[in-house]
Amino acid sequence: MIEITTHQKAQDVARLGFCYVCGQDFSDDRKRTSDHVPPKSIFRSEDRDWPLILPAHEKCNSDYSKVDEQAMGLIGLLHPERPRQVPARTTIVGIAERDGRPAAVLLAGLKLRPMITKIFRACHTALYRVFMPLKTKNLILTPLLELDPKTRQPIPHTLLPQHQMACKILKDNRRIGNVDRVHANNRRFRFEVVWGTCDDGWRHFAAFAIDIYNWHLLGNRAIGHPQGCIGMHFSNDPIPPNASVVPTIELPFTWSEPLNPFEE
């Protein structure tokens, strides 16, 4: 099991010698900067110690500025003590509250997939100290319904059998202490992953989940059930050394929320 759950381990990641976005080294004409993943400003002040920080080229980092800006507004909806600020280039189609907190949100124009892709690529680099190409094949289930910015109608939600499978794999393996993980920002940010072999016997998959301030609650009423951020990505390369691997025996656990990867 590989984990980044202490400040010291996070500091080691910040000293990596390549850009986690493009995989290239740093040079005089390609300056190094430090990128908070997720963005620092989405966390309350008491949750900013300690963060996950990775090295990146200034240009590579700036390419994600619009994605980061939307992330700040989205997570801001979970902080009732802050003035409500709609994520950049989005409009609120509907919002329901419970005890002063949003219990469901529908946003038109929100681009969750680039945000999620950035996070799981960063965490892969942090855990295994290797670059993940941007075009790595993946299947992502977002924690919110995605709406078309023009029609404000739901984009067809691609819920696949693999998402429920990935969710159960993660929960089963967490139960036995067999996941790789990044827990940062006072555990308000959590990334967990476990590896396995595809049915073809030669490709490998990683089942992963991301949680930020229990963001699965934002879509609960709109979707009709708790739904977290679940994903799988696939590789022809060997499983990273010392990574957590799904056991060959079936684990006999049952769960009540098939799409909430952090169900206890």
Short mmCIF file of C-alpha atoms in Angstrom, two decimals:
data_model
loop_
_atom_site.label_atom_id
_atom_site.label_comp_id
_atom_site.label_asym_id
_atom_site.label_seq_id
_atom_site.Cartn_x
_atom_site.Cartn_y
_atom_site.Cartn_z
CA MET A 1 0.00 0.00 0.00
CA ILE A 2 1.29 3.44 -0.97
CA GLU A 3 -0.10 6.47 0.79
CA ILE A 4 0.43 10.19 1.08
CA THR A 5 -1.20 11.08 4.37
CA THR A 6 1.48 13.20 6.07
CA HIS A 7 3.04 16.57 5.37
CA GLN A 8 6.47 15.01 4.98
CA LYS A 9 5.31 12.64 2.24
CA ALA A 10 3.55 15.51 0.47
CA GLN A 11 6.76 17.57 0.59
CA ASP A 12 8.62 14.75 -1.15
CA VAL A 13 6.12 14.93 -4.03
CA ALA A 14 6.64 18.69 -4.38
CA ARG A 15 10.32 18.03 -5.16
CA LEU A 16 9.72 15.83 -8.22
CA GLY A 17 11.96 16.75 -11.15
CA PHE A 18 9.37 16.88 -13.94
CA CYS A 19 6.08 18.61 -14.79
CA TYR A 20 3.14 16.42 -13.80
CA VAL A 21 0.98 17.94 -16.57
CA CYS A 22 3.23 17.25 -19.60
CA GLY A 23 5.92 14.95 -18.19
CA GLN A 24 8.82 17.11 -19.41
CA ASP A 25 11.79 18.37 -17.39
CA PHE A 26 12.28 21.98 -16.35
CA SER A 27 14.68 24.40 -18.05
CA ASP A 28 15.56 28.09 -18.18
CA ASP A 29 12.90 28.72 -20.84
CA ARG A 30 10.32 26.43 -19.25
CA LYS A 31 10.09 27.69 -15.71
CA ARG A 32 8.97 25.64 -12.74
CA THR A 33 6.04 26.58 -10.55
CA SER A 34 4.05 24.82 -7.84
CA ASP A 35 0.45 23.75 -8.39
CA HIS A 36 -2.00 23.03 -5.58
CA VAL A 37 -4.22 20.05 -6.45
CA PRO A 38 -7.10 20.72 -5.88
CA PRO A 39 -6.78 24.55 -5.92
CA LYS A 40 -5.89 26.11 -2.57
CA SER A 41 -8.73 28.62 -2.62
CA ILE A 42 -11.50 26.00 -2.53
CA PHE A 43 -10.54 25.02 1.01
CA ARG A 44 -11.43 26.85 4.20
CA SER A 45 -8.45 28.39 5.99
CA GLU A 46 -8.47 25.70 8.68
CA ASP A 47 -8.25 23.01 5.97
CA ARG A 48 -5.27 24.38 4.04
CA ASP A 49 -2.61 22.66 6.11
CA TRP A 50 -1.35 20.57 4.51
CA PRO A 51 -2.07 20.52 0.75
CA LEU A 52 -0.95 18.34 -2.14
CA ILE A 53 1.46 20.38 -4.28
CA LEU A 54 3.06 19.19 -7.51
CA PRO A 55 5.66 20.81 -9.77
CA ALA A 56 4.50 22.09 -13.15
CA HIS A 57 5.64 24.40 -15.92
CA GLU A 58 4.13 27.86 -15.62
CA LYS A 59 2.49 27.47 -19.04
CA CYS A 60 1.08 24.01 -18.26
CA ASN A 61 -0.31 25.30 -14.99
CA SER A 62 -1.95 28.31 -16.61
CA ASP A 63 -3.68 26.06 -19.15
CA TYR A 64 -5.84 24.77 -16.28
CA SER A 65 -6.74 28.19 -14.89
CA LYS A 66 -10.36 28.09 -16.13
CA VAL A 67 -10.83 24.57 -14.78
CA ASP A 68 -9.48 25.66 -11.39
CA GLU A 69 -11.73 28.72 -11.40
CA GLN A 70 -14.83 26.56 -11.83
CA ALA A 71 -13.66 24.24 -9.07
CA MET A 72 -13.45 27.15 -6.65
CA GLY A 73 -17.06 28.13 -7.27
CA LEU A 74 -18.39 24.58 -7.16
CA ILE A 75 -16.86 23.66 -3.83
CA GLY A 76 -17.73 27.10 -2.49
CA LEU A 77 -21.37 26.01 -2.64
CA LEU A 78 -20.57 23.54 0.13
CA HIS A 79 -19.42 26.27 2.51
CA PRO A 80 -22.51 28.01 3.93
CA GLU A 81 -20.36 30.56 5.76
CA ARG A 82 -19.09 31.96 2.47
CA PRO A 83 -20.99 34.29 0.14
CA ARG A 84 -22.48 32.11 -2.58
CA GLN A 85 -20.52 32.52 -5.79
CA VAL A 86 -21.67 30.67 -8.88
CA PRO A 87 -18.80 28.83 -10.61
CA ALA A 88 -17.34 30.76 -13.54
CA ARG A 89 -19.21 30.43 -16.85
CA THR A 90 -22.08 28.50 -15.26
CA THR A 91 -25.63 29.27 -14.21
CA ILE A 92 -27.61 27.69 -11.39
CA VAL A 93 -30.60 25.85 -12.83
CA GLY A 94 -31.80 24.55 -9.49
CA ILE A 95 -30.67 24.35 -5.90
CA ALA A 96 -32.22 22.75 -2.82
CA GLU A 97 -31.04 23.31 0.72
CA ARG A 98 -31.18 21.37 3.95
CA ASP A 99 -30.12 22.97 7.27
CA GLY A 100 -28.63 25.91 5.42
CA ARG A 101 -26.47 23.75 3.16
CA PRO A 102 -27.04 22.84 -0.50
CA ALA A 103 -28.54 19.35 -0.68
CA ALA A 104 -28.72 19.34 -4.48
CA VAL A 105 -27.36 21.55 -7.22
CA LEU A 106 -27.91 21.64 -10.98
CA LEU A 107 -25.44 23.82 -12.87
CA ALA A 108 -25.45 24.51 -16.61
CA GLY A 109 -22.01 24.92 -18.19
CA LEU A 110 -20.05 23.16 -15.46
CA LYS A 111 -17.15 21.15 -16.91
CA LEU A 112 -16.40 18.53 -14.31
CA ARG A 113 -14.46 16.05 -16.40
CA PRO A 114 -11.36 18.22 -17.03
CA MET A 115 -11.30 19.01 -13.30
CA ILE A 116 -11.51 15.33 -12.34
CA THR A 117 -8.96 14.30 -14.97
CA LYS A 118 -6.48 16.83 -13.63
CA ILE A 119 -6.89 15.50 -10.10
CA PHE A 120 -6.50 11.79 -10.85
CA ARG A 121 -3.49 12.42 -13.11
CA ALA A 122 -1.87 14.49 -10.36
CA CYS A 123 -2.54 11.83 -7.73
CA HIS A 124 -1.17 9.09 -9.99
CA THR A 125 2.06 11.07 -10.36
CA ALA A 126 2.18 11.79 -6.62
CA LEU A 127 1.71 8.15 -5.58
CA TYR A 128 3.82 6.37 -8.19
CA ARG A 129 6.28 9.13 -9.23
CA VAL A 130 5.54 8.62 -12.93
CA PHE A 131 3.80 10.75 -15.54
CA MET A 132 0.31 9.83 -16.75
CA PRO A 133 -0.41 10.87 -20.37
CA LEU A 134 -3.43 13.11 -20.86
CA LYS A 135 -4.99 10.68 -23.36
CA THR A 136 -5.00 7.75 -20.95
CA LYS A 137 -8.25 5.83 -21.53
CA ASN A 138 -10.68 6.32 -18.67
CA LEU A 139 -14.30 6.00 -17.57
CA ILE A 140 -15.49 8.75 -15.22
CA LEU A 141 -18.76 9.04 -13.33
CA THR A 142 -19.24 12.60 -12.08
CA PRO A 143 -20.87 13.40 -8.71
CA LEU A 144 -23.27 15.86 -10.37
CA LEU A 145 -25.54 15.70 -13.38
CA GLU A 146 -24.00 17.56 -16.30
CA LEU A 147 -26.30 20.04 -18.05
CA ASP A 148 -26.02 21.50 -21.52
CA PRO A 149 -25.18 25.23 -21.12
CA LYS A 150 -27.60 26.21 -23.93
CA THR A 151 -30.61 23.97 -23.37
CA ARG A 152 -30.09 23.48 -19.61
CA GLN A 153 -31.14 19.89 -20.12
CA PRO A 154 -29.23 16.93 -18.66
CA ILE A 155 -26.50 15.53 -20.87
CA PRO A 156 -27.18 11.79 -21.15
CA HIS A 157 -25.59 10.32 -18.05
CA THR A 158 -23.35 7.42 -18.93
CA LEU A 159 -23.71 5.12 -15.96
CA LEU A 160 -21.88 1.93 -16.83
CA PRO A 161 -21.70 -1.43 -15.03
CA GLN A 162 -17.98 -0.72 -14.58
CA HIS A 163 -18.78 2.24 -12.32
CA GLN A 164 -20.68 0.11 -9.81
CA MET A 165 -17.98 -2.53 -10.06
CA ALA A 166 -15.24 0.05 -9.40
CA CYS A 167 -17.19 1.44 -6.45
CA LYS A 168 -17.57 -1.98 -4.82
CA ILE A 169 -13.93 -2.88 -5.49
CA LEU A 170 -12.79 0.29 -3.73
CA LYS A 171 -15.02 -0.15 -0.70
CA ASP A 172 -14.18 -3.84 -0.35
CA ASN A 173 -10.46 -3.18 -0.50
CA ARG A 174 -10.61 -0.19 1.83
CA ARG A 175 -12.31 -2.47 4.35
CA ILE A 176 -9.23 -4.72 4.36
CA GLY A 177 -6.71 -1.84 4.20
CA ASN A 178 -5.75 -2.49 0.59
CA VAL A 179 -5.94 0.86 -1.23
CA ASP A 180 -3.36 3.45 -2.23
CA ARG A 181 -4.44 6.89 -1.10
CA VAL A 182 -3.85 10.60 -0.88
CA HIS A 183 -5.55 12.33 2.05
CA ALA A 184 -4.79 16.04 2.29
CA ASN A 185 -6.29 19.35 3.40
CA ASN A 186 -7.42 18.03 6.78
CA ARG A 187 -8.88 14.99 4.96
CA ARG A 188 -11.34 17.24 3.14
CA PHE A 189 -9.66 15.97 -0.03
CA ARG A 190 -9.43 12.23 -0.53
CA PHE A 191 -8.20 10.17 -3.46
CA GLU A 192 -8.08 6.37 -3.28
CA VAL A 193 -7.15 3.77 -5.89
CA VAL A 194 -6.63 0.02 -6.25
CA TRP A 195 -5.31 -1.90 -9.27
CA GLY A 196 -6.42 -5.03 -11.08
CA THR A 197 -6.03 -7.00 -14.30
CA CYS A 198 -8.63 -6.86 -17.08
CA ASP A 199 -10.41 -9.97 -18.31
CA ASP A 200 -8.07 -10.14 -21.32
CA GLY A 201 -5.27 -10.97 -18.90
CA TRP A 202 -2.76 -8.38 -20.10
CA ARG A 203 -4.24 -4.91 -19.71
CA HIS A 204 -4.50 -3.38 -16.26
CA PHE A 205 -7.06 -1.07 -14.69
CA ALA A 206 -7.09 1.26 -11.74
CA ALA A 207 -10.38 1.84 -9.92
CA PHE A 208 -10.31 5.23 -8.22
CA ALA A 209 -12.51 7.66 -6.31
CA ILE A 210 -12.23 11.34 -5.44
CA ASP A 211 -13.97 13.18 -2.62
CA ILE A 212 -13.87 16.88 -1.81
CA TYR A 213 -16.00 18.02 1.14
CA ASN A 214 -18.44 15.12 0.60
CA TRP A 215 -19.36 16.51 -2.79
CA HIS A 216 -21.55 13.49 -3.53
CA LEU A 217 -24.18 15.27 -1.42
CA LEU A 218 -24.53 18.05 -4.03
CA GLY A 219 -26.24 15.75 -6.49
CA ASN A 220 -28.14 13.57 -4.04
CA ARG A 221 -31.66 14.90 -4.59
CA ALA A 222 -31.22 15.66 -8.28
CA ILE A 223 -29.96 12.16 -9.08
CA GLY A 224 -32.07 10.38 -6.48
CA HIS A 225 -29.26 8.63 -4.63
CA PRO A 226 -25.80 9.41 -3.22
CA GLN A 227 -23.35 9.39 -6.12
CA GLY A 228 -19.67 10.12 -5.73
CA CYS A 229 -16.85 10.63 -8.20
CA ILE A 230 -15.88 7.17 -9.43
CA GLY A 231 -13.56 6.24 -12.25
CA MET A 232 -11.37 3.68 -13.92
CA HIS A 233 -8.35 4.19 -16.11
CA PHE A 234 -6.58 1.59 -18.20
CA SER A 235 -2.98 0.85 -19.07
CA ASN A 236 -0.93 -1.60 -21.11
CA ASP A 237 2.02 -0.97 -18.78
CA PRO A 238 2.77 -3.09 -15.70
CA ILE A 239 1.03 -2.22 -12.44
CA PRO A 240 3.23 0.27 -10.52
CA PRO A 241 5.62 -1.35 -8.01
CA ASN A 242 4.16 -1.73 -4.50
CA ALA A 243 0.71 -0.56 -5.65
CA SER A 244 -2.35 -2.09 -3.98
CA VAL A 245 -3.78 -4.90 -6.10
CA VAL A 246 -7.24 -6.49 -6.00
CA PRO A 247 -7.00 -9.95 -4.38
CA THR A 248 -7.93 -13.01 -6.42
CA ILE A 249 -10.59 -14.09 -3.90
CA GLU A 250 -14.00 -12.41 -3.85
CA LEU A 251 -14.55 -10.29 -0.76
CA PRO A 252 -17.92 -10.99 0.97
CA PHE A 253 -18.98 -7.43 1.78
CA THR A 254 -22.34 -5.83 0.98
CA TRP A 255 -23.12 -2.12 0.70
CA SER A 256 -26.30 -0.05 0.65
CA GLU A 257 -25.06 2.80 -1.60
CA PRO A 258 -23.72 1.28 -4.83
CA LEU A 259 -22.43 4.60 -6.22
CA ASN A 260 -20.98 6.19 -3.09
CA PRO A 261 -17.32 5.07 -3.03
CA PHE A 262 -16.66 6.49 0.44
CA GLU A 263 -19.59 4.79 2.14
CA GLU A 264 -18.47 3.50 5.54
#
